[in-house]
Short mmCIF file of C-alpha atoms in Angstrom, two decimals:
data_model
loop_
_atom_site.label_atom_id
_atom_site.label_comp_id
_atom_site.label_asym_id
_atom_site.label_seq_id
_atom_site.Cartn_x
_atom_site.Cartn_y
_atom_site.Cartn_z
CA UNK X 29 -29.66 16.33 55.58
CA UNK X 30 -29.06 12.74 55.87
CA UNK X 31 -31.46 11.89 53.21
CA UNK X 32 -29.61 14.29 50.64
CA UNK X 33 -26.26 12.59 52.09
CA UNK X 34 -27.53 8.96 50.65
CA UNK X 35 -28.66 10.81 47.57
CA UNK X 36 -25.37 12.17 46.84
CA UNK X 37 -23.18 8.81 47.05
CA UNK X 38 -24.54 7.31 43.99
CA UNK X 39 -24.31 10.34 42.10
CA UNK X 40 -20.55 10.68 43.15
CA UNK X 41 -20.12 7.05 42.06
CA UNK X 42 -21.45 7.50 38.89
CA UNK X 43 -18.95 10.40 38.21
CA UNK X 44 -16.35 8.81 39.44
CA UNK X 45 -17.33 5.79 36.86
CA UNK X 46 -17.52 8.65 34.27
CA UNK X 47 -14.18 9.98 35.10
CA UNK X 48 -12.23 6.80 34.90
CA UNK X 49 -10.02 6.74 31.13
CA UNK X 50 -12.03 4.69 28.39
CA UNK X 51 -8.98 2.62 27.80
CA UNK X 52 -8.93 1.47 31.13
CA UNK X 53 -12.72 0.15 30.53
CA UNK X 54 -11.46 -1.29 27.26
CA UNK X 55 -11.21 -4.87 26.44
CA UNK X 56 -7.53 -5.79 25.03
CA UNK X 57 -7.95 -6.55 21.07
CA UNK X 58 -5.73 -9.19 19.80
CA UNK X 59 -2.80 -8.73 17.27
CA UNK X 60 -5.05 -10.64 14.45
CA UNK X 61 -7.88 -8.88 14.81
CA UNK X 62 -5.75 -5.23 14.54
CA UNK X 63 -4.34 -6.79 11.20
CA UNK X 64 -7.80 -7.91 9.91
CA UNK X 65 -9.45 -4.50 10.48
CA UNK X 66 -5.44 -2.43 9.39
CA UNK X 67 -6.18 -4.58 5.66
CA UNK X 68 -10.06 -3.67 5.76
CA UNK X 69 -9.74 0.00 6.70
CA UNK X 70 -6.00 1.20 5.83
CA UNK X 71 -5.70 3.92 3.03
CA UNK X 72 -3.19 2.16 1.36
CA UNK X 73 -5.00 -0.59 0.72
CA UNK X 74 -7.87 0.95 -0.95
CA UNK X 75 -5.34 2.72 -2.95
CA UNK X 76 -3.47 -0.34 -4.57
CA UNK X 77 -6.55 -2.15 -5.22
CA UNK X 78 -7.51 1.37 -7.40
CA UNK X 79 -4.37 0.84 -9.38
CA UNK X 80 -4.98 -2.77 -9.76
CA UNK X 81 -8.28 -2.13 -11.24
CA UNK X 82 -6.87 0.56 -13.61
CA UNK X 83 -4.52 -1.74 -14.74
CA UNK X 84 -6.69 -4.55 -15.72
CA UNK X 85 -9.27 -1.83 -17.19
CA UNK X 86 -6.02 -0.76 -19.79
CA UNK X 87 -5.65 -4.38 -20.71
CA UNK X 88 -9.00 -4.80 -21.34
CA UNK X 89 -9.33 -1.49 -23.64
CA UNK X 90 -6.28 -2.57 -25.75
CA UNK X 91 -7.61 -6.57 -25.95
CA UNK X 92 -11.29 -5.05 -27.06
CA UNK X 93 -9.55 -3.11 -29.97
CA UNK X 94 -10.22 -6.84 -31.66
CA UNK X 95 -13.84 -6.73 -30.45
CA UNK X 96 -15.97 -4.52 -33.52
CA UNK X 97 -16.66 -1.18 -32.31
CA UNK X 98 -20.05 -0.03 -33.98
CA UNK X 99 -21.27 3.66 -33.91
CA UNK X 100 -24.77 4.70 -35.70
CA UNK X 101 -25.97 8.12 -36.06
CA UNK X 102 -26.83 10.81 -39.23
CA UNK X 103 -25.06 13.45 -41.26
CA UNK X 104 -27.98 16.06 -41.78
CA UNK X 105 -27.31 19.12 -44.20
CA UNK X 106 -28.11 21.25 -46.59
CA UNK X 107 -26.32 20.17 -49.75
CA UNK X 108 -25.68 22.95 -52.77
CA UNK X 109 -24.47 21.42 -55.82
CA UNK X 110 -22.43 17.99 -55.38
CA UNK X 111 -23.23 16.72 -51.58
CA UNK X 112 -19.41 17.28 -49.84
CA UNK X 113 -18.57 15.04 -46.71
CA UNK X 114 -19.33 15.78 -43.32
CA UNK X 115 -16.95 14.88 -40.55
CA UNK X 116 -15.55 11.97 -43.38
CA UNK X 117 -18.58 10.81 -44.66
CA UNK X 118 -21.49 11.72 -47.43
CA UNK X 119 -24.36 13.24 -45.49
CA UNK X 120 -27.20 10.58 -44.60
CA UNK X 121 -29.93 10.26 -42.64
CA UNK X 122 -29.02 7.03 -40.41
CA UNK X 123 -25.76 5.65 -40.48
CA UNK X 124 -24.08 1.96 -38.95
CA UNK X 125 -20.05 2.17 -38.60
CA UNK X 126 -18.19 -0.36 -37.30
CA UNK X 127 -14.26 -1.40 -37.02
CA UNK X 128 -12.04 -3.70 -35.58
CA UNK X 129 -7.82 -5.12 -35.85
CA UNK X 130 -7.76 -7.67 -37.53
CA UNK X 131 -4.27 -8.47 -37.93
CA UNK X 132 -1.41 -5.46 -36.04
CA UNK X 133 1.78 -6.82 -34.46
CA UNK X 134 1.95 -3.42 -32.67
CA UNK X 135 -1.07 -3.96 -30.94
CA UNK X 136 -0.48 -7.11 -30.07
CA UNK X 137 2.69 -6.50 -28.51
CA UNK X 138 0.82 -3.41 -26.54
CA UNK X 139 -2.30 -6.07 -25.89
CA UNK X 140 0.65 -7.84 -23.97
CA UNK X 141 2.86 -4.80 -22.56
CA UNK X 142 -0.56 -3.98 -20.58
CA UNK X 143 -1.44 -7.24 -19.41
CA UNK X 144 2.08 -7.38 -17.78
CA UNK X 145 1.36 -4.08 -16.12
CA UNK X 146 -1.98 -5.54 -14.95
CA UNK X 147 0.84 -7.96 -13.06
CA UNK X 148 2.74 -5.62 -11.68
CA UNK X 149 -0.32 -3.85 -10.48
CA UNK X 150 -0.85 -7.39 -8.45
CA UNK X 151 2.44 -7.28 -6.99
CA UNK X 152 2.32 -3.97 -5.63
CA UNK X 153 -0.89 -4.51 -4.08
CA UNK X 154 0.58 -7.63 -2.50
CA UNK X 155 3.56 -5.73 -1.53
CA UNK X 156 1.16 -2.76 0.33
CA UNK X 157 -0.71 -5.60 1.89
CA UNK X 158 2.77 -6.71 3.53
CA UNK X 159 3.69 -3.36 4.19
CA UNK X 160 -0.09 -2.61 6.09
CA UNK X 161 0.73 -5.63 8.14
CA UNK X 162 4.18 -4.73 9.19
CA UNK X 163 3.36 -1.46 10.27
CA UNK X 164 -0.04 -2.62 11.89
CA UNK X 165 1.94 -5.49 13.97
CA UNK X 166 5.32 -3.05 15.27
CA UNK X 167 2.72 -0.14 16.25
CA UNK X 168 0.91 -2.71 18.14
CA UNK X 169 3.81 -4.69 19.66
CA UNK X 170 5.52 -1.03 20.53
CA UNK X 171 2.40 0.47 21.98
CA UNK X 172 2.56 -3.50 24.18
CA UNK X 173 6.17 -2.42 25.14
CA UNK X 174 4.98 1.09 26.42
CA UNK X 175 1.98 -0.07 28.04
CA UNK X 176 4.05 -2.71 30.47
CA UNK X 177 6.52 0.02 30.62
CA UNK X 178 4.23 2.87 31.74
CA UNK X 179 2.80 -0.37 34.32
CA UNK X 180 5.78 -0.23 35.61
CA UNK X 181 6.82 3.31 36.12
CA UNK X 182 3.67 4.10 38.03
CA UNK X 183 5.00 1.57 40.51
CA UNK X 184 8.22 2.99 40.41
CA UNK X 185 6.68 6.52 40.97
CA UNK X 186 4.88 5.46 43.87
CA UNK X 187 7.98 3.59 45.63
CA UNK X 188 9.60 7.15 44.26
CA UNK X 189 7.59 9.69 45.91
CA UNK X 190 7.87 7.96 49.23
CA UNK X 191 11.52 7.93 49.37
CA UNK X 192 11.29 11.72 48.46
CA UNK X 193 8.90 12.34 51.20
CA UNK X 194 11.33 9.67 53.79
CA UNK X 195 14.62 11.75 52.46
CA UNK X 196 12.95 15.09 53.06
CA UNK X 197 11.55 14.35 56.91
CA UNK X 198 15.73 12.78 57.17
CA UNK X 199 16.77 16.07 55.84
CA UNK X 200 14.45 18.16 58.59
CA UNK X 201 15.95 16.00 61.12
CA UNK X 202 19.47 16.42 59.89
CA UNK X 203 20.10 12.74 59.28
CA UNK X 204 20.75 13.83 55.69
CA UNK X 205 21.75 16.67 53.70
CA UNK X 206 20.13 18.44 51.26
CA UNK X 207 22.02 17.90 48.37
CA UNK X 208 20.48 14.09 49.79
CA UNK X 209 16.94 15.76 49.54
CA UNK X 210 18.08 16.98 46.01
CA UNK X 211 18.76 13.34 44.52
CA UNK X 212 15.80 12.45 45.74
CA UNK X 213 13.86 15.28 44.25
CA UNK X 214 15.72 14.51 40.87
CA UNK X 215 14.91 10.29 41.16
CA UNK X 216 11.33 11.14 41.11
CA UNK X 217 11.59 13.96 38.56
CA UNK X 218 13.20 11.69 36.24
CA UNK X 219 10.16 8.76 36.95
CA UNK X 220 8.03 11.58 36.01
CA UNK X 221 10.04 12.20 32.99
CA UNK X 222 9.68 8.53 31.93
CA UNK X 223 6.07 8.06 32.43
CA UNK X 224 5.15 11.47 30.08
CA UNK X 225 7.34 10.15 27.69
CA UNK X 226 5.61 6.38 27.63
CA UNK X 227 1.94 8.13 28.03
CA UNK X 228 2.91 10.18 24.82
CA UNK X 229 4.05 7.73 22.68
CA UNK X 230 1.23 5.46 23.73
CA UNK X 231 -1.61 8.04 22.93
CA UNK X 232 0.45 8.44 19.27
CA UNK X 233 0.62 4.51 18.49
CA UNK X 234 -3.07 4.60 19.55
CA UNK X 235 -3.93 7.34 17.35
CA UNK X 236 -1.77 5.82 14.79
CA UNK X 237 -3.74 2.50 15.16
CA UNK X 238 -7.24 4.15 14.71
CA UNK X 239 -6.28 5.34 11.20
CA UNK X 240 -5.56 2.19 10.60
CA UNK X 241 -7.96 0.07 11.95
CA UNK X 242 -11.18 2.44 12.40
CA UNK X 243 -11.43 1.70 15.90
CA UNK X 244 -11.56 4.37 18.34
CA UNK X 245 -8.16 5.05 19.61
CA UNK X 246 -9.67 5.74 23.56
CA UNK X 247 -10.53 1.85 23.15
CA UNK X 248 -7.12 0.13 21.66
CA UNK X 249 -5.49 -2.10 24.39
CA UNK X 250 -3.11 -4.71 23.39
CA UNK X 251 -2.76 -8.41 24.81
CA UNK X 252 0.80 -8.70 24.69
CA UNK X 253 0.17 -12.71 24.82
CA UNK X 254 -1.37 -12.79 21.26
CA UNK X 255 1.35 -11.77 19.21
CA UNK X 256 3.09 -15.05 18.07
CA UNK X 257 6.88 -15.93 18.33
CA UNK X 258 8.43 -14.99 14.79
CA UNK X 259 9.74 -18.54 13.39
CA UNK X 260 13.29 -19.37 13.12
CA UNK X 261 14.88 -18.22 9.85
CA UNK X 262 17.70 -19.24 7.87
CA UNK X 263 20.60 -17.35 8.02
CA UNK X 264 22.43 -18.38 4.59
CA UNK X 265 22.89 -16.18 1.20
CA UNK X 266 20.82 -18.63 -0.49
CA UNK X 267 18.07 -17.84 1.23
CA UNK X 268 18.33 -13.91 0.91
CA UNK X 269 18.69 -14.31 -2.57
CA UNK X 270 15.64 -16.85 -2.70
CA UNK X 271 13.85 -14.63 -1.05
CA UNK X 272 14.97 -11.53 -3.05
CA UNK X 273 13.12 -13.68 -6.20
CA UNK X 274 9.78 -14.19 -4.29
CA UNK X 275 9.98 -10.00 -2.69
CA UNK X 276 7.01 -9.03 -4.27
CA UNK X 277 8.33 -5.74 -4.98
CA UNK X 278 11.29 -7.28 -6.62
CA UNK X 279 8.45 -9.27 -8.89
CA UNK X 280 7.01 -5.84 -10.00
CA UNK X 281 10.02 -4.53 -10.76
CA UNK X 282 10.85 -7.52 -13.31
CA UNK X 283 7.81 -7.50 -14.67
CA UNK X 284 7.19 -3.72 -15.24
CA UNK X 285 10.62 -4.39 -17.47
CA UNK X 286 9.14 -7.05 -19.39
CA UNK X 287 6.17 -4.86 -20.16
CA UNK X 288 8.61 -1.81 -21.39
CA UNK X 289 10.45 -4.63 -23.50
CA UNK X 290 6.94 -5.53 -24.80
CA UNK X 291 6.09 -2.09 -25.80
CA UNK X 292 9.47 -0.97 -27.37
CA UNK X 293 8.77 -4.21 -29.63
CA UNK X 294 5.11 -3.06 -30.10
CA UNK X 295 6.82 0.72 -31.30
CA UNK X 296 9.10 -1.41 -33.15
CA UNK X 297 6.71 -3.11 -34.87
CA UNK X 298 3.96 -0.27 -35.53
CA UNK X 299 6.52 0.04 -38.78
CA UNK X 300 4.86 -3.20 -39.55
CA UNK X 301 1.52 -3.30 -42.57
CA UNK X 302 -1.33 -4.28 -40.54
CA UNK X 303 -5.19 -5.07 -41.56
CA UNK X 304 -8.48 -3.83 -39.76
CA UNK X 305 -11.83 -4.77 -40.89
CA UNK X 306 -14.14 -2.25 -41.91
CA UNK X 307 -17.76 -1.82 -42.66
CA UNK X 308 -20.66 1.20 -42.86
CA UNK X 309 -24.15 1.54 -43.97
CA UNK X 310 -25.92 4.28 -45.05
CA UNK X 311 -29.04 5.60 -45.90
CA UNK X 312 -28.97 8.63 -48.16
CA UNK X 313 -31.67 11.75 -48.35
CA UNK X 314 -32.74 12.55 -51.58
CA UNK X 315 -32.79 16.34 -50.49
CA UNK X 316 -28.56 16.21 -51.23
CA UNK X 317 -28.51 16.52 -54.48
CA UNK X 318 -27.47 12.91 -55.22
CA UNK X 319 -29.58 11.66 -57.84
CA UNK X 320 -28.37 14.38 -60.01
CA UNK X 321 -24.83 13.43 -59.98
CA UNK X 322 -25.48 9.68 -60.80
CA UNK X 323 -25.23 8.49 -64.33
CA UNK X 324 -27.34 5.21 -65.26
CA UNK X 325 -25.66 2.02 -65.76
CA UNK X 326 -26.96 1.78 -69.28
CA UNK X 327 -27.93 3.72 -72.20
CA UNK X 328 -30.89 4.01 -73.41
CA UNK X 329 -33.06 5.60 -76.34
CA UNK X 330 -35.58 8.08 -77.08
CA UNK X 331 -37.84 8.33 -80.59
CA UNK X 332 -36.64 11.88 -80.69
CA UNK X 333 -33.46 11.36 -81.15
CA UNK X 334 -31.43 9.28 -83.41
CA UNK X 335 -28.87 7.05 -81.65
CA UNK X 336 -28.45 6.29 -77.86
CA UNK X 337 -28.16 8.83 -75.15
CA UNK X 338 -28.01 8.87 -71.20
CA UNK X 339 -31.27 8.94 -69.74
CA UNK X 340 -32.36 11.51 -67.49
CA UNK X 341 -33.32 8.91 -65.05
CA UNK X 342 -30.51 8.17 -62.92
CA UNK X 343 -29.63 4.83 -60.82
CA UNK X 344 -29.41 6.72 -57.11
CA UNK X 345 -30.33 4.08 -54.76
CA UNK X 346 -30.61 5.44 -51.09
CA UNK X 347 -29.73 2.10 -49.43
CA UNK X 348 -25.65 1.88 -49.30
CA UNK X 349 -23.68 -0.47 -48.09
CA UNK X 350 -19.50 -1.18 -47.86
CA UNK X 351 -17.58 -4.09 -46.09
CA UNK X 352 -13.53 -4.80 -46.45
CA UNK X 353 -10.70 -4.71 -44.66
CA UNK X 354 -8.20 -1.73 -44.51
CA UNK X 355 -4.64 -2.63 -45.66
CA UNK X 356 -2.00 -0.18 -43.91
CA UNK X 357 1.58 -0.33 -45.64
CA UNK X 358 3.97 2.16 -43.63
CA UNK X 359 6.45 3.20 -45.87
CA UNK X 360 8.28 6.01 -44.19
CA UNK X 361 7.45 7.31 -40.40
CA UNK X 362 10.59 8.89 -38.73
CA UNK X 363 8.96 10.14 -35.29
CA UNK X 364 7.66 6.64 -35.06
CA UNK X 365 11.60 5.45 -35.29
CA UNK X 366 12.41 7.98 -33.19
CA UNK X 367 9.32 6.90 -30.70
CA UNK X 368 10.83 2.86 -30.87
CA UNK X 369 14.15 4.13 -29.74
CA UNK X 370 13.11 6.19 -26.99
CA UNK X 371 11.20 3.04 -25.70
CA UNK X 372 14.56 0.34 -26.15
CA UNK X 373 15.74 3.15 -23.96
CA UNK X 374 13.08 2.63 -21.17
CA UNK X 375 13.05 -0.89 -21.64
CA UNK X 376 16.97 -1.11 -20.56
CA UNK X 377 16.68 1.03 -17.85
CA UNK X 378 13.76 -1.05 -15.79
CA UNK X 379 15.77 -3.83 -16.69
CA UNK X 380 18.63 -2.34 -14.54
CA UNK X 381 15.76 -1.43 -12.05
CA UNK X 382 15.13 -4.55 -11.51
CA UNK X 383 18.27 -5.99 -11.46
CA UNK X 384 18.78 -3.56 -8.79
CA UNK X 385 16.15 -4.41 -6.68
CA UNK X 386 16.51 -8.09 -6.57
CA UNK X 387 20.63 -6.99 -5.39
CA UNK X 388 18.95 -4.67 -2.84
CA UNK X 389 16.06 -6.73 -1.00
CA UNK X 390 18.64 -9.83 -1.24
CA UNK X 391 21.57 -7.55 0.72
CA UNK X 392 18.73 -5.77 2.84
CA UNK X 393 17.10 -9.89 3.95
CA UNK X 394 21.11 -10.82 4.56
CA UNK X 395 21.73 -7.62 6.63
CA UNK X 396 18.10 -8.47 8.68
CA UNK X 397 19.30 -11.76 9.51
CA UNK X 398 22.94 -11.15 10.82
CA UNK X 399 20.98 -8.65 12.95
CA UNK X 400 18.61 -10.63 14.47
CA UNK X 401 21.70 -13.11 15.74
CA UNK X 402 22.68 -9.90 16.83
CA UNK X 403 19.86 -8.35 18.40
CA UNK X 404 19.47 -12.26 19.97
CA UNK X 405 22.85 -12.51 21.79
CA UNK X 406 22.13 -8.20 22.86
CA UNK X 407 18.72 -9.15 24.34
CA UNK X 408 20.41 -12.08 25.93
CA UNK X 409 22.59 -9.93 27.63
CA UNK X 410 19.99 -6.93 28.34
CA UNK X 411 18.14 -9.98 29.53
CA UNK X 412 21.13 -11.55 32.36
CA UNK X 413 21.86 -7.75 33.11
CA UNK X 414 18.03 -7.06 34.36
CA UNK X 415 18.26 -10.15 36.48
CA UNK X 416 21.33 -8.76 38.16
CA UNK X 417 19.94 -5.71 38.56
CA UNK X 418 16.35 -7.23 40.19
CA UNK X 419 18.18 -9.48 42.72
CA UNK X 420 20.40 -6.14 43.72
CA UNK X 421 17.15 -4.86 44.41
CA UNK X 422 15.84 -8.01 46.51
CA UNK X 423 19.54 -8.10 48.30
CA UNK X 424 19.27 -4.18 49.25
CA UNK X 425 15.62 -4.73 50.66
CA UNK X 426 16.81 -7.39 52.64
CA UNK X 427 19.78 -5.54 53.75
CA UNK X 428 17.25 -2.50 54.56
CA UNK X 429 14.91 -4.86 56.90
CA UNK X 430 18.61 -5.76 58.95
CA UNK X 431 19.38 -2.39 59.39
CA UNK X 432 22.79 -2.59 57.02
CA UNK X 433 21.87 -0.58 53.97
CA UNK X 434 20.36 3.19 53.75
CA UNK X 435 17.87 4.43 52.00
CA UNK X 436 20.09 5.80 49.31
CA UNK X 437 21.13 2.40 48.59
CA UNK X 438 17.74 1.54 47.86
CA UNK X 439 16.64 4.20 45.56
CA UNK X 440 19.83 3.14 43.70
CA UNK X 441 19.42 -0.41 43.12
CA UNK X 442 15.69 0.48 42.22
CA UNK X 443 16.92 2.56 39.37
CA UNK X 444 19.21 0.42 38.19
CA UNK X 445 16.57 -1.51 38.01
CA UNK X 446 13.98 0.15 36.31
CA UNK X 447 16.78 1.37 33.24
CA UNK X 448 18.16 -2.17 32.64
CA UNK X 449 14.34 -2.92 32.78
CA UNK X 450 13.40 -0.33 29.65
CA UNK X 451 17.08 -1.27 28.02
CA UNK X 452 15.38 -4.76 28.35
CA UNK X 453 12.68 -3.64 26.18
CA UNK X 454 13.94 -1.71 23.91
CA UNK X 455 16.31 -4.44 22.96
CA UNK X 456 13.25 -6.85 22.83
CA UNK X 457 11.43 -4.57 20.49
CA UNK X 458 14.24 -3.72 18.08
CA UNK X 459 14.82 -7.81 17.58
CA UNK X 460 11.31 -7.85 16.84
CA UNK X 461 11.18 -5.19 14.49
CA UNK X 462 14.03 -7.15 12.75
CA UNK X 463 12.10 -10.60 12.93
CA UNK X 464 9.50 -8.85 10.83
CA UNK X 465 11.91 -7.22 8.49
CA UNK X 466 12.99 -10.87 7.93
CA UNK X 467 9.33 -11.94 7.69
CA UNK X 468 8.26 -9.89 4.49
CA UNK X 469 11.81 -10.63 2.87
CA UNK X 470 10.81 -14.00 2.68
CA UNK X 471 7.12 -13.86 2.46
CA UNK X 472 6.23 -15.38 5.18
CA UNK X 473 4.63 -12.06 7.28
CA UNK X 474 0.80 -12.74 6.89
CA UNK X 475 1.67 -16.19 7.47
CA UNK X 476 2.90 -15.09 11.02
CA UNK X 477 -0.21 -12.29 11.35
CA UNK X 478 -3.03 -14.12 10.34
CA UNK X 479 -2.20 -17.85 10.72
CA UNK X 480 -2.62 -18.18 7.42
CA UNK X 481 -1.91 -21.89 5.75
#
């Protein structure tokens, strides 16, 4: 028996190692490093950097239109009486076509419309990137803020369930009454209501964070010391509106409308002659019929006959050969007026657009900065009110320990506590959150994440 008693103690110790929550195991991964892995790993990301690369793969099919395209292939058929075309051309058995602009406003204009779309395709993957790192640094400084917070309602829990349990032995000995025993009930009920509401929006920011970052959310802890103090901004209109020029959203927006200005010229212009080069080689069958439809390129003579006549040999050569240039005059094309129109329409309305964003980000980084003044002087006083609050508590304890304050007294001034503690933090967290906002209005947010120069 005693030999299956030592046996048994390491196998309850390794259970009890089994049992305890990974994230408790977990080492605490900084800010920086959740931001590195959130740009790696996030969706969005990937996604942005698609469109980029779509974009510059347009401009590069409309700037190759002025590289020569060459095609080869053969025309085989059967040929009754004159050879007819097939698919545009006489039938042959090898063939060389090639094309290229040579000189087309239109498609320069378009060559230009698309590299300014290749832009904008920069911009918005710039402004995703901000976008990956705001959301990457307020689910990791709010998950901070509910970690200390669930810390601290655990202690409060404990300190909770033994006034319960000191109440309730009061109430058997009819010190106190029961609606006594009921408060107390209801002061540990509502501890228990506060830690299942931290624990749940912890496990969410967690699970949030894993999509993000790829790391398993059992294992995210944050280290509440490695998230940086935002800078002091600026609080003037100059800078909103200096910082509503360099939004890079606000950037794609003005130049998406110089690329709908460039293509309404470009439809504009397609009314415009143009030139493309042109060339083709071909080599003919003699199965077509061709050499009996080709007349020599001088007459000859035969002693049968008096006087000159065709011959019956013809000049068919099966080697052919064309190079020019194709001249394009339009002389009438109403759709294609009607198409030009339609785009001066879409050019002035992403001007607006953009007019409208820059107003919006500039009132948006003005309304940011009046509230972080605010948000300062609220956590000031969230901060002053918590310190009242934590010396009540210290007074009461001391007042306990001489015999001059109840136990009702206590439990009071350790709630009071405990809410100005979480109206502490949720102050704290919604200056932060405006801090950031402030951040990617001026461009300075991966600055702030990263440490980047």
């Amino acid at each position: 028996m005693k030999t299956s008693c030592r046996g048994a103690h390491p196998a309850k110790w390794i259970l009890a190692i089994a049992l305890i929550p990974s994230s408790l195991l977990a080492e605490p991964v900084s800010l920086k490093r959740v931001v590195e892995l959130a740009l790696t790993h996030a969706t969005g990301a990937a996604i942005a950097a698609a469109d980029e690369q779509r974009a510059a793969a347009g401009y590069r099919e409309l700037h190759n239109n002025y590289v020569p395209q060459v095609s080869t292939g053969a025309g085989l058929g059967y040929s009754y009486g004159f050879p007819l075309a097939l698919e545009g051309s006489a039938p042959s058995l090898f063939n060389i076509n090639t094309q290229s602009a040579l000189l087309n406003p239109a498609l320069r204009d378009f060559v230009r419309a698309a590299k300014s779309d290749s832009a904008v395709a920069s911009f918005n993957t710039k402004d995703e990137r901000n976008q990956i790192i705001q959301d990457a640094a307020l689910s990791y400084a709010e998950l901070a803020k509910w970690e200390q917070r669930l810390a601290r309602l655990q202690e409060t829990e404990a300190a909770a369930n033994q006034m319960q349990a000191a109440v309730a032995q009061r109430v058997k000995e009819g010190i106190d009454s029961e609606v006594d025993g009921t408060r107390a009930r209801l002061s540990a009920a509502r501890v228990r209501l506060r830690i299942a509401e931290a624990q749940g929006a912890a496990d969410v920011l967690r699970e949030h964070l894993s999509k993000l970052t790829a790391l398993p959310a059992a294992s995210i802890q944050t280290d509440p010391d490695s998230i940086p103090a935002p800078p002091a901004a600026a609080t003037t209109q100059d800078t909103a509106k200096e910082a509503a020029d360099s939004n890079p959203s606000v950037q794609a927006a003005v130049e998406h409308a110089r690329a709908q200005y460039l293509r309404a010229q470009g439809e504009h212009k397609a009314l415009w002659p143009s030139i493309d080069f042109a060339a083709q080689y071909a080599l003919l069958s003699k199965f077509n019929n061709f050499q009996n439809y080709y007349i020599p390129s001088k007459p000859c003579t035969t002693p049968l006959f008096s006087g000159e006549l065709l011959c019956v040999t013809s000049g068919f050569q099966q080697n052919n050969a064309t190079v020019g240039v194709s001249i394009r005059f339009p002389l009438f094309n109403a759709s294609q007026r009607s198409r030009a129109q339609a785009a001066d329409a879409d050019a002035l309305k992403a001007t607006k657009q953009a007019e409208a964003a820059r107003n919006q980000v500039s009132e948006e980084t003005l309304r940011l900065q009046r509230s972080v003044a605010q948000m300062q002087a609220a956590r000031d006083v969230a901060q002053l009110e918590y310190e009242i609050a934590e010396k009540t508590l210290t007074a009461v304890q001391t007042r306990i320990d001489a015999g001059t304050a109840t136990l009702h007294d206590l439990d009071d001034a350790r709630s009071q506590a405990s809410e100005r503690f979480i109206a502490l933090q949720d102050v704290t967290f919604e200056l932060e959150r405006s801090q950031l906002g402030v951040l990617r209005s001026t461009g300075d947010l991966e600055k702030w994440a990263l440490g980047t120069p």
